[in-house]
Amino acid sequence: MPRWPDDTRTRLVDAALTLFGETGYPSTTIDQIAAHAGVSARTFFRHFGDKEEVLFADDDALLPLLLDTIAGADEARAATAESLMHHALGVLADAIEPSRRELAARQRIIDSDVALAGRELAKQARWQSAVATALVARGFSDDDADVLAAIGFALFRRSLHTWLAANDAVSLRERVARALPRIRTVLDARPAHPASQSVTQMAASKTARIPSDSP
Amino acid sequence: MPRWPDDTRTRLVDAALTLFGETGYPSTTIDQIAAHAGVSARTFFRHFGDKEEVLFADDDALLPLLLDTIAGADEARAATAESLMHHALGVLADAIEPSRRELAARQRIIDSDVALAGRELAKQARWQSAVATALVARGFSDDDADVLAAIGFALFRRSLHTWLAANDAVSLRERVARALPRIRTVLDARPAHPASQSVTQMAASKTARIPSDSP
DNA sequence: CGTGTCATGACAGTTCATGACATCACTCGT
DNA sequence: ACGAGTGATGTCATGAACTGTCATGACACG
């Protein structure tokens, strides 16, 4: 039997999620997390570079799956960019589906803090870049790959968000599949309302102050 | 004459940009910035909530312009989502064009630090959400507005990036205008290469370790 | 049995961030 | 003109987030 339990890292993550959920992210201290996990604060920083990382540590687990799906899709599924996107996002959605409860809790914490939201977005940007590279490896042009990855992630992000928020039985995979065809029609959508008074002017008429540093 | 100069804020921003550029963001301390600007560290925090904010303070200056452009576009320019997007992104591009040099310097600092990149992305997410709201006010459906805003920002972000990186004479407006039509064709693009060995398997063959916590 | 490794604890030190309070020039009402 | 604000600032104190360094004890290996 080892002198120290070998699940220190897991217990730190659990303690952090619990305390963040109870007390809120900013008001939870490293000392509290470490004490809750039965270790010293110094040990926390040996496992995680900073306070945020405890929420993002196991975060890239699904990226290889996504990249593999793109790299390994057969001819039929990779016939066009759209079908490839449909396939890859579907696989990702299926992989995420089981952990809905933990994801929702984690999302609630992340949404509560700007810095955390920023880090989440930075992670997504890293994923997006990796996906674009994988698409280039499949023979798409740099420009196409970039636009495709951006659109795919925008779509998936929105589907994930509504899926986490809603409580109905519609699966994440189905939400993604429904959203995908919209890209084809959205550019030709026509606004229903005419031009309105400008936002700035409305703000100015309310507060009599234009947000500018000119005197 | 006032006892204290009234450009403290500006001098703090200048000092911060200078020192960040020279010493790097993490190794520049608030004390150094404050000293360089001739004030105390406490004063720094009276002007900016935290160390990061000195880089993002005047950041929402162009958002009202973008929202006004969307809200006030005439019938011809708002005929379809695509033409409205073309118009709004063009106006934004023109507004940004003159400050290319400062933007590039700022971008270099932001790219050097994950937390800063995250905050920049969070800001863009805020903009994107505001734009989607403006589009809804124009009569687009929630879903369409969201997808349009996401696509528009992805496009603009990419154009801005290449524009800052390249040194040629192609204007930002022109880059955006060139990228926009691609959305219509990109979904039907066909990958040129067949399925390849999976990324994970390649990584496994190299390191003999699959990134998973299963024993 | 000796030696090295590894996760950890303990302690000190730096930086960021914030609250409490004092200061000093300027402003405004009387 | 004079005294009471007002506002931007400085000084001091405190807490929390990290960081460097050294000591310790169990385990692995020969």
XYZ file of C-alpha atoms (C1' of nucleotides) in Angstrom:
490
model
C 0.000 0.000 0.000
C 1.427 3.399 -0.950
C 2.167 5.921 1.707
C -0.184 8.399 0.013
C -3.478 7.628 -1.704
C -3.103 7.646 -5.476
C -6.323 9.508 -6.170
C -5.217 12.864 -4.853
C -5.887 14.534 -8.168
C -9.400 13.134 -8.441
C -10.232 14.141 -4.902
C -8.985 17.649 -5.584
C -11.220 17.926 -8.652
C -14.225 16.626 -6.737
C -13.570 18.943 -3.825
C -13.191 21.908 -6.169
C -16.424 21.189 -8.065
C -18.318 20.725 -4.816
C -17.015 23.875 -3.175
C -17.317 25.994 -6.328
C -20.917 24.886 -6.576
C -21.649 25.665 -2.951
C -19.638 28.799 -2.282
C -19.006 30.133 -5.761
C -15.749 30.190 -7.662
C -14.165 33.443 -6.446
C -14.952 32.949 -2.776
C -13.599 29.416 -2.676
C -9.924 29.436 -1.683
C -7.239 26.954 -2.596
C -6.785 26.254 1.100
C -10.408 25.174 1.384
C -10.141 22.894 -1.644
C -6.903 21.360 -0.400
C -8.268 20.873 3.115
C -11.430 19.282 1.699
C -9.245 16.845 -0.213
C -6.986 16.240 2.772
C -3.775 17.672 1.314
C -1.800 20.884 1.611
C -2.324 23.862 -0.626
C 1.153 23.348 -2.057
C 0.079 19.950 -3.326
C -2.815 21.527 -5.184
C -0.387 23.559 -7.226
C 1.682 20.480 -7.958
C -1.331 18.925 -9.653
C -2.796 22.033 -11.238
C -0.925 25.029 -12.487
C -3.502 27.458 -11.182
C -6.936 27.684 -9.636
C -8.703 27.593 -12.995
C -6.985 24.486 -14.297
C -8.806 22.226 -11.865
C -11.871 22.826 -14.036
C -10.115 22.249 -17.359
C -7.630 19.502 -16.552
C -9.311 16.558 -18.263
C -10.628 18.727 -20.969
C -8.913 17.549 -24.097
C -10.015 13.964 -23.616
C -12.472 14.079 -26.511
C -10.348 15.987 -28.992
C -8.506 12.881 -30.276
C -11.863 11.212 -30.915
C -12.981 14.173 -32.998
C -9.748 14.329 -34.960
C -9.745 10.583 -35.548
C -13.317 10.698 -36.783
C -12.391 13.356 -39.302
C -9.203 11.626 -40.379
C -10.748 8.187 -40.619
C -14.191 8.844 -42.127
C -14.875 6.546 -45.066
C -15.550 7.753 -48.604
C -19.313 7.870 -48.209
C -19.255 9.884 -45.007
C -16.556 12.193 -46.314
C -18.219 12.722 -49.669
C -18.833 16.401 -48.990
C -17.908 18.810 -46.238
C -21.475 18.821 -45.012
C -21.751 15.051 -44.641
C -18.343 14.893 -42.986
C -19.382 17.593 -40.536
C -22.638 15.790 -39.855
C -20.766 12.571 -39.140
C -18.026 14.050 -36.954
C -20.334 16.237 -34.874
C -22.669 13.285 -34.425
C -19.894 11.119 -33.037
C -18.813 13.893 -30.710
C -22.385 14.432 -29.564
C -22.797 10.728 -28.757
C -19.599 10.770 -26.725
C -20.763 13.761 -24.709
C -24.335 12.610 -24.165
C -23.719 10.406 -21.060
C -21.996 13.088 -18.989
C -24.761 15.623 -19.262
C -25.198 16.095 -15.520
C -21.545 16.831 -14.731
C -21.270 19.018 -17.797
C -24.222 21.096 -16.716
C -22.749 21.637 -13.254
C -19.379 22.544 -14.697
C -21.019 24.865 -17.212
C -22.885 26.653 -14.467
C -19.618 27.392 -12.696
C -17.886 28.508 -15.881
C -20.735 30.804 -16.870
C -20.523 32.502 -13.496
C -17.030 33.864 -14.047
C -15.687 35.863 -16.971
C -12.157 34.528 -16.683
C -13.425 30.953 -16.704
C -15.641 31.625 -19.701
C -12.632 33.076 -21.447
C -10.546 30.012 -20.767
C -13.323 27.788 -22.046
C -13.460 29.816 -25.232
C -9.693 29.654 -25.574
C -9.906 25.885 -25.335
C -12.565 25.818 -28.013
C -10.375 27.973 -30.206
C -7.574 25.442 -29.783
C -9.942 22.647 -30.767
C -11.149 24.614 -33.725
C -7.617 25.130 -34.909
C -6.825 21.432 -34.539
C -9.960 20.498 -36.478
C -9.045 22.903 -39.261
C -5.654 21.225 -39.492
C -7.334 17.822 -39.683
C -9.563 19.092 -42.473
C -6.562 20.387 -44.392
C -5.042 16.927 -44.036
C -8.162 15.620 -45.732
C -7.511 17.846 -48.707
C -9.620 20.920 -48.030
C -8.079 24.290 -48.748
C -6.832 26.330 -45.815
C -9.632 28.842 -46.218
C -12.354 26.215 -46.544
C -11.060 24.274 -43.564
C -11.027 27.370 -41.420
C -14.541 28.438 -42.324
C -15.844 24.897 -41.926
C -14.314 24.488 -38.492
C -15.673 27.851 -37.398
C -19.178 27.082 -38.610
C -19.116 23.604 -37.138
C -18.089 24.810 -33.731
C -20.579 27.654 -33.743
C -23.308 25.182 -34.522
C -22.183 22.626 -31.992
C -21.720 25.231 -29.291
C -25.250 26.491 -29.764
C -26.709 22.994 -29.828
C -24.796 22.053 -26.687
C -26.006 25.154 -24.932
C -29.683 24.620 -25.669
C -29.332 20.912 -24.889
C -27.869 21.670 -21.464
C -30.488 24.313 -20.786
C -33.532 22.397 -22.004
C -34.861 19.395 -20.163
C -36.669 17.651 -22.979
C -35.785 14.353 -24.543
C -34.224 15.731 -27.727
C -30.729 14.282 -27.907
C -27.651 16.381 -28.565
C -27.009 14.453 -31.781
C -30.461 15.277 -33.049
C -30.119 18.941 -32.178
C -26.895 19.148 -34.142
C -28.416 17.318 -37.099
C -31.360 19.716 -37.135
C -29.189 22.817 -36.993
C -26.793 21.825 -39.752
C -29.023 22.340 -42.825
C -29.867 25.829 -41.670
C -26.511 27.099 -42.887
C -27.686 26.668 -46.459
C -30.686 28.926 -46.050
C -29.605 31.443 -43.482
C -27.748 33.747 -45.849
C -30.911 34.310 -47.864
C -33.081 34.968 -44.842
C -34.832 38.316 -45.087
C -35.222 40.653 -42.120
C -38.860 41.226 -41.253
C -38.464 44.652 -39.680
C -37.414 47.978 -41.239
C -34.507 50.083 -40.041
C -34.946 51.374 -36.498
C -33.533 54.210 -34.456
C -29.862 53.589 -33.739
C -28.866 51.954 -30.520
C -26.429 54.720 -29.709
C -29.066 57.375 -30.207
C -31.493 55.462 -28.036
C -28.856 55.193 -25.335
C -28.034 58.862 -25.731
C -31.650 59.906 -25.443
C -31.957 57.913 -22.243
C -28.805 58.855 -20.408
C -27.914 62.042 -22.270
C -24.366 60.749 -22.392
C -22.602 59.294 -25.379
C -20.025 56.696 -24.348
C -17.007 58.604 -25.586
C -14.080 60.230 -23.851
C -14.447 63.487 -25.759
C -15.483 66.278 -23.396
C -4.332 74.120 -13.009
C -5.354 70.907 -11.308
C -3.167 69.418 -8.651
C -2.933 66.144 -10.600
C -2.697 65.740 -14.359
C -5.954 64.641 -15.925
C -4.445 62.087 -18.269
C -3.519 59.540 -15.626
C -5.564 56.861 -17.306
C -3.964 57.421 -20.681
C -0.490 57.436 -19.202
C -1.234 54.170 -17.410
C -2.358 52.556 -20.653
C 0.715 53.816 -22.487
C 3.024 52.681 -19.714
C 1.399 49.257 -19.635
C 1.628 48.742 -23.398
C 5.252 49.847 -23.387
C 6.316 47.660 -20.495
C 4.302 44.663 -21.645
C 6.017 44.952 -24.990
C 9.461 45.225 -23.433
C 9.314 42.878 -20.457
C 6.374 40.674 -21.343
C 2.955 40.623 -19.706
C 3.514 38.265 -16.766
C 6.847 39.718 -15.667
C 5.607 43.293 -15.715
C 4.312 44.269 -12.280
C 1.632 46.784 -11.433
C 4.215 48.707 -9.421
C 6.372 49.118 -12.505
C 3.428 50.317 -14.586
C 2.315 52.737 -11.890
C 5.844 54.039 -11.359
C 6.307 54.510 -15.112
C 3.115 56.550 -15.152
C 4.114 58.469 -12.034
C 1.341 57.254 -9.746
C 0.938 54.690 -7.010
C -0.131 51.112 -7.561
C -3.372 51.779 -5.696
C -4.270 54.384 -8.286
C -3.848 51.829 -11.043
C -6.585 49.747 -9.506
C -8.840 52.755 -9.215
C -8.724 53.139 -12.981
C -8.682 49.481 -13.954
C -10.305 46.615 -12.150
C -7.339 44.348 -12.685
C -4.080 43.971 -14.546
C -5.769 42.637 -17.658
C -8.300 45.403 -17.989
C -5.678 47.946 -18.944
C -5.550 46.144 -22.298
C -9.316 45.953 -22.744
C -10.528 49.213 -21.301
C -11.439 51.078 -24.485
C -12.523 47.940 -26.141
C -16.224 48.317 -26.644
C -15.814 51.587 -28.469
C -16.762 50.115 -31.844
C -19.641 47.928 -30.724
C -22.248 50.703 -30.878
C -21.135 51.461 -34.429
C -21.686 47.862 -35.415
C -25.075 47.647 -33.725
C -26.195 50.950 -35.218
C -25.165 49.818 -38.666
C -27.266 46.700 -38.310
C -30.233 48.509 -36.810
C -30.155 51.386 -39.275
C -29.311 49.679 -42.574
C -31.681 50.770 -45.339
C -33.960 48.413 -47.246
C -31.493 47.753 -50.049
C -28.601 46.907 -47.779
C -30.778 44.811 -45.493
C -32.464 42.962 -48.313
C -30.932 39.648 -47.290
C -28.819 38.441 -44.423
C -25.804 38.224 -46.694
C -26.014 41.788 -47.934
C -26.604 43.056 -44.421
C -23.584 41.148 -43.192
C -21.502 42.483 -46.062
C -22.525 46.026 -45.236
C -22.047 45.818 -41.464
C -18.696 44.047 -41.578
C -17.501 46.526 -44.200
C -18.336 49.483 -41.979
C -16.578 47.823 -39.061
C -13.539 47.064 -41.203
C -13.279 50.683 -42.316
C -13.441 51.859 -38.722
C -10.646 49.527 -37.694
C -8.396 50.158 -40.674
C -6.596 53.257 -39.357
C -5.453 51.738 -36.075
C -3.656 48.805 -37.592
C -0.321 49.500 -35.950
C -1.627 49.723 -32.375
C -3.866 46.736 -32.953
C -0.941 44.631 -34.091
C 1.093 45.541 -31.004
C -1.843 44.814 -28.732
C -2.525 41.562 -30.527
C 1.058 40.456 -30.038
C 0.741 40.922 -26.289
C -2.628 39.174 -26.145
C -1.386 36.222 -28.161
C 1.486 35.761 -25.733
C -0.740 34.942 -22.773
C -3.527 32.364 -22.565
C -5.550 34.319 -20.041
C -5.455 37.422 -22.219
C -6.459 35.438 -25.293
C -9.352 34.052 -23.294
C -10.507 37.491 -22.275
C -10.318 38.677 -25.863
C -12.462 35.735 -26.927
C -14.916 36.425 -24.128
C -15.237 39.980 -25.385
C -15.890 38.730 -28.880
C -18.535 36.377 -27.506
C -20.199 39.360 -25.852
C -20.143 41.239 -29.141
C -21.510 38.243 -30.953
C -24.379 37.980 -28.522
C -25.153 41.689 -28.885
C -25.109 41.376 -32.663
C -27.456 38.403 -32.536
C -29.853 40.478 -30.448
C -29.651 43.288 -32.978
C -30.425 40.823 -35.754
C -33.448 39.529 -33.875
C -34.623 43.104 -33.557
C -34.459 43.250 -37.339
C -36.842 40.338 -37.562
C -34.569 37.345 -37.951
C -35.432 34.235 -35.997
C -33.407 33.469 -32.890
C -31.709 30.525 -34.556
C -30.895 32.397 -37.748
C -29.566 35.383 -35.823
C -27.316 33.200 -33.757
C -25.865 31.315 -36.698
C -25.433 34.521 -38.694
C -23.592 36.264 -35.892
C -21.350 33.241 -35.353
C -20.488 32.969 -39.032
C -19.953 36.694 -39.366
C -17.548 36.841 -36.460
C -15.675 33.744 -37.541
C -15.198 35.315 -40.940
C -14.221 38.696 -39.584
C -11.852 37.224 -37.029
C -10.045 35.261 -39.706
C -9.853 38.246 -42.023
C -8.556 40.455 -39.244
C -5.919 37.911 -38.358
C -4.524 37.542 -41.853
C -4.734 41.285 -42.363
C -2.650 41.939 -39.250
C -0.173 39.222 -40.173
C 0.234 40.092 -43.857
C 1.948 43.224 -44.972
C 0.397 43.655 -48.386
C -1.934 46.360 -49.506
C -5.160 44.350 -49.382
C -7.538 46.256 -47.133
C -9.432 44.639 -44.314
C -12.725 45.501 -45.999
C -11.658 43.741 -49.149
C -10.526 40.656 -47.272
C -13.909 40.413 -45.568
C -15.744 40.920 -48.852
C -13.717 38.160 -50.474
C -14.316 35.678 -47.654
C -18.069 36.162 -47.421
C -19.218 34.357 -50.587
C -17.226 31.305 -49.627
C -19.888 30.313 -47.118
C -22.220 29.407 -49.983
C -19.843 26.905 -51.534
C -17.918 25.536 -48.619
C -20.472 22.951 -47.552
C -20.240 21.232 -50.950
C -16.454 21.197 -51.013
C -15.089 17.704 -51.481
C -12.057 16.403 -49.579
C -9.202 15.487 -51.891
C -7.566 12.871 -49.685
C -8.845 9.455 -48.562
C -9.147 8.374 -44.938
C -5.809 8.222 -43.152
C -4.474 6.498 -40.094
C -6.071 7.935 -36.997
C -4.298 10.637 -35.089
C -4.609 8.718 -31.854
C -3.137 5.607 -33.384
C -0.276 7.604 -34.825
C 0.366 9.148 -31.447
C 0.134 5.713 -29.829
C 2.639 4.228 -32.253
C 5.042 7.009 -31.408
C 4.732 7.186 -27.657
C 3.178 3.788 -26.959
C 0.748 5.578 -24.712
C -2.878 6.312 -25.375
C -3.980 9.512 -23.627
C -6.573 7.900 -21.398
C -6.767 7.286 -17.705
C -7.845 3.671 -18.067
C -5.098 1.302 -16.842
C 21.061 -3.259 2.660
C 22.083 1.034 0.322
C 20.633 4.369 -3.052
C 17.550 6.941 -5.692
C 12.967 8.514 -6.810
C 8.635 10.520 -5.961
C 4.716 12.585 -3.808
C 4.119 15.321 -0.209
C 4.518 18.792 3.820
C 6.355 22.931 5.756
C 7.790 27.542 5.466
C 9.122 31.800 3.502
C 8.621 35.165 -0.082
C 6.428 37.823 -4.148
C 2.615 39.707 -6.617
C -2.178 40.826 -7.236
C -6.172 42.900 -5.458
C -9.042 45.363 -2.077
C -10.563 47.889 2.033
C -9.935 51.757 5.437
C -8.418 56.136 6.173
C -5.809 60.522 5.390
C -4.425 64.388 2.272
C -4.649 68.199 -0.692
C -6.258 71.095 -4.357
C -10.293 72.677 -6.220
C -15.443 74.133 -6.114
C -19.570 75.887 -4.643
C -22.972 78.129 -1.742
C -23.696 81.702 1.288
C -14.010 85.458 1.294
C -14.604 81.541 3.912
C -15.763 77.000 5.256
C -17.919 72.576 3.865
C -17.840 69.316 0.560
C -15.771 66.663 -3.608
C -12.625 63.975 -6.035
C -8.346 62.059 -7.250
C -4.638 60.474 -4.941
C -1.330 58.345 -1.355
C -0.297 55.207 2.695
C -1.106 51.264 5.346
C -2.886 46.761 6.155
C -4.732 42.407 4.753
C -5.919 38.330 2.276
C -5.474 35.259 -1.421
C -2.876 33.381 -5.362
C 1.106 31.604 -6.624
C 6.522 30.122 -6.255
C 11.109 28.455 -4.557
C 13.391 25.472 -1.577
C 14.342 22.033 1.582
C 13.082 17.957 4.470
C 10.693 13.527 4.955
C 9.220 8.940 4.486
C 7.640 5.099 1.641
C 8.577 2.600 -2.292
C 11.567 0.423 -6.244
C 15.603 -1.472 -7.737
C 20.012 -3.713 -7.633
